[in-house]
């Protein structure tokens, strides 16, 4: 098993890898223990939009975490192999109320013309970094190894298990983080995406404020990730054919070039739903335990801000 380290991070999704990088880069030798390789995690499924409105609790911290993240993602977008790019795209809604006042402060804001609304009630353009997640996770693994960290494939039965290998354990186990911490406020929020060959799109599209089903697409080079849905309490990781057809139909209504795009694959992930992100140290008898889980539908955008707060806790 693992060599002795300062910290064991449990979880090799975007939250665990980013946390481990931040700890290593701050001088704490950190290893990641993960049940799945990063490309098989929920994190690999995300679209992933990194800017836009913050609807997460704890709200003040979430605003700060997103701001920290955006500064880092904007910088990563200048690296050719990070998987992060700066993109222009539309945020739309089917809800009443028009364009919210905060939207005008977003980078690249411009109201959509009636044609650009594609049948939605309101919408506007912004510029935001987006991440091609399989590629971004490869970048994180490489950066983790370059910073002196390591990854081991193993499933822990409890958060006490790693304490014999390191004095500090960080719980970044996503939806399983709740089970490991005996926290029954964590719920899976199942999401399905369809990945198609890119018919030439460069701009993203995302419907905010929808409950179960939303329409959106994110171009990443020769692929486009189409979405999507959010089903609370559903643990099923099998793709659903009816949902695939529905996603393809809704996206093609907005962007007709997607109608005949060949499907590459269908991905399913379980967002770690929780009323509020849990980032805190818990008093335990053995060693030190820090939690960093429950990021719901915004784990990628929150990942850097949360990781740097874990460094502060671990260094205290
Ligand atoms: C369809 C969809 C679209 C999304 N779009 C966006 C978006 O646009 N922007 C955004 O910011 N977010 C988005 N998200 C949300 C984002 O994907 C999640 O918030 C994020 O991936 C959570 O990361 P995580 O590292 O906490 O969890 P995960 O990626 O689930 O990783 C959990 C890790 O813990 C490991 N693990 C679990 N149990 C154990 C154990 N017992 N022992 C060892 N290891 C264990 C797993 O193997 C895995 O490595 C989306 C999610 C979905 C499903």
mmCIF file with all atom_site columns, C-alpha atoms in Angstrom, residues 45-51 85 87-91 128-133 193-196 198 201-207 214-228 251 258:
data_model
loop_
_atom_site.group_PDB
_atom_site.id
_atom_site.type_symbol
_atom_site.label_atom_id
_atom_site.label_alt_id
_atom_site.label_comp_id
_atom_site.label_asym_id
_atom_site.label_entity_id
_atom_site.label_seq_id
_atom_site.pdbx_PDB_ins_code
_atom_site.Cartn_x
_atom_site.Cartn_y
_atom_site.Cartn_z
_atom_site.occupancy
_atom_site.B_iso_or_equiv
_atom_site.pdbx_formal_charge
_atom_site.auth_seq_id
_atom_site.auth_comp_id
_atom_site.auth_asym_id
_atom_site.auth_atom_id
_atom_site.pdbx_PDB_model_num
ATOM 1  C CA . UNK A 1 45  ? -18.985 13.405 -17.325 1.00 0.00 ? 45  UNK A CA 1
ATOM 2  C CA . UNK A 1 46  ? -19.406 17.155 -16.636 1.00 0.00 ? 46  UNK A CA 1
ATOM 3  C CA . UNK A 1 47  ? -19.844 19.667 -19.495 1.00 0.00 ? 47  UNK A CA 1
ATOM 4  C CA . UNK A 1 48  ? -18.232 21.719 -17.944 1.00 0.00 ? 48  UNK A CA 1
ATOM 5  C CA . UNK A 1 49  ? -19.253 25.366 -17.594 1.00 0.00 ? 49  UNK A CA 1
ATOM 6  C CA . UNK A 1 50  ? -16.999 27.189 -15.126 1.00 0.00 ? 50  UNK A CA 1
ATOM 7  C CA . UNK A 1 51  ? -18.485 30.714 -15.059 1.00 0.00 ? 51  UNK A CA 1
ATOM 8  C CA . UNK A 1 85  ? -10.658 26.954 -23.148 1.00 0.00 ? 85  UNK A CA 1
ATOM 9  C CA . UNK A 1 87  ? -15.532 30.267 -24.949 1.00 0.00 ? 87  UNK A CA 1
ATOM 10 C CA . UNK A 1 88  ? -18.463 32.468 -25.849 1.00 0.00 ? 88  UNK A CA 1
ATOM 11 C CA . UNK A 1 89  ? -21.961 31.152 -25.332 1.00 0.00 ? 89  UNK A CA 1
ATOM 12 C CA . UNK A 1 90  ? -25.595 31.765 -24.462 1.00 0.00 ? 90  UNK A CA 1
ATOM 13 C CA . UNK A 1 91  ? -27.262 31.311 -21.046 1.00 0.00 ? 91  UNK A CA 1
ATOM 14 C CA . UNK A 1 128 ? -16.508 31.824 -19.721 1.00 0.00 ? 128 UNK A CA 1
ATOM 15 C CA . UNK A 1 129 ? -13.881 29.131 -19.447 1.00 0.00 ? 129 UNK A CA 1
ATOM 16 C CA . UNK A 1 130 ? -15.231 25.637 -20.190 1.00 0.00 ? 130 UNK A CA 1
ATOM 17 C CA . UNK A 1 131 ? -13.421 22.349 -19.536 1.00 0.00 ? 131 UNK A CA 1
ATOM 18 C CA . UNK A 1 132 ? -13.126 19.256 -21.704 1.00 0.00 ? 132 UNK A CA 1
ATOM 19 C CA . UNK A 1 133 ? -13.201 17.047 -18.624 1.00 0.00 ? 133 UNK A CA 1
ATOM 20 C CA . UNK A 1 193 ? -24.912 13.509 -21.361 1.00 0.00 ? 193 UNK A CA 1
ATOM 21 C CA . UNK A 1 194 ? -24.671 12.494 -25.027 1.00 0.00 ? 194 UNK A CA 1
ATOM 22 C CA . UNK A 1 195 ? -21.311 13.035 -26.757 1.00 0.00 ? 195 UNK A CA 1
ATOM 23 C CA . UNK A 1 196 ? -21.468 13.582 -30.536 1.00 0.00 ? 196 UNK A CA 1
ATOM 24 C CA . UNK A 1 198 ? -18.729 18.189 -33.676 1.00 0.00 ? 198 UNK A CA 1
ATOM 25 C CA . UNK A 1 201 ? -19.789 24.426 -33.298 1.00 0.00 ? 201 UNK A CA 1
ATOM 26 C CA . UNK A 1 202 ? -17.559 26.787 -31.318 1.00 0.00 ? 202 UNK A CA 1
ATOM 27 C CA . UNK A 1 203 ? -20.096 28.402 -28.936 1.00 0.00 ? 203 UNK A CA 1
ATOM 28 C CA . UNK A 1 204 ? -21.740 26.802 -25.906 1.00 0.00 ? 204 UNK A CA 1
ATOM 29 C CA . UNK A 1 205 ? -25.419 26.964 -24.962 1.00 0.00 ? 205 UNK A CA 1
ATOM 30 C CA . UNK A 1 206 ? -26.890 26.356 -21.488 1.00 0.00 ? 206 UNK A CA 1
ATOM 31 C CA . UNK A 1 207 ? -30.381 26.554 -20.062 1.00 0.00 ? 207 UNK A CA 1
ATOM 32 C CA . UNK A 1 214 ? -32.330 21.209 -19.339 1.00 0.00 ? 214 UNK A CA 1
ATOM 33 C CA . UNK A 1 215 ? -30.973 21.876 -22.806 1.00 0.00 ? 215 UNK A CA 1
ATOM 34 C CA . UNK A 1 216 ? -27.317 22.620 -23.377 1.00 0.00 ? 216 UNK A CA 1
ATOM 35 C CA . UNK A 1 217 ? -24.246 21.840 -25.440 1.00 0.00 ? 217 UNK A CA 1
ATOM 36 C CA . UNK A 1 218 ? -20.516 22.380 -24.978 1.00 0.00 ? 218 UNK A CA 1
ATOM 37 C CA . UNK A 1 219 ? -18.137 22.048 -27.942 1.00 0.00 ? 219 UNK A CA 1
ATOM 38 C CA . UNK A 1 220 ? -14.697 20.594 -27.177 1.00 0.00 ? 220 UNK A CA 1
ATOM 39 C CA . UNK A 1 221 ? -12.623 20.311 -30.368 1.00 0.00 ? 221 UNK A CA 1
ATOM 40 C CA . UNK A 1 222 ? -13.956 17.449 -32.469 1.00 0.00 ? 222 UNK A CA 1
ATOM 41 C CA . UNK A 1 223 ? -16.673 16.498 -29.907 1.00 0.00 ? 223 UNK A CA 1
ATOM 42 C CA . UNK A 1 224 ? -19.741 18.214 -28.451 1.00 0.00 ? 224 UNK A CA 1
ATOM 43 C CA . UNK A 1 225 ? -21.194 17.291 -25.038 1.00 0.00 ? 225 UNK A CA 1
ATOM 44 C CA . UNK A 1 226 ? -25.024 17.529 -25.104 1.00 0.00 ? 226 UNK A CA 1
ATOM 45 C CA . UNK A 1 227 ? -27.262 17.679 -22.052 1.00 0.00 ? 227 UNK A CA 1
ATOM 46 C CA . UNK A 1 228 ? -28.996 16.973 -20.039 1.00 0.00 ? 228 UNK A CA 1
ATOM 47 C CA . UNK A 1 251 ? -30.468 20.146 -28.665 1.00 0.00 ? 251 UNK A CA 1
ATOM 48 C CA . UNK A 1 258 ? -26.666 18.709 -34.215 1.00 0.00 ? 258 UNK A CA 1
#
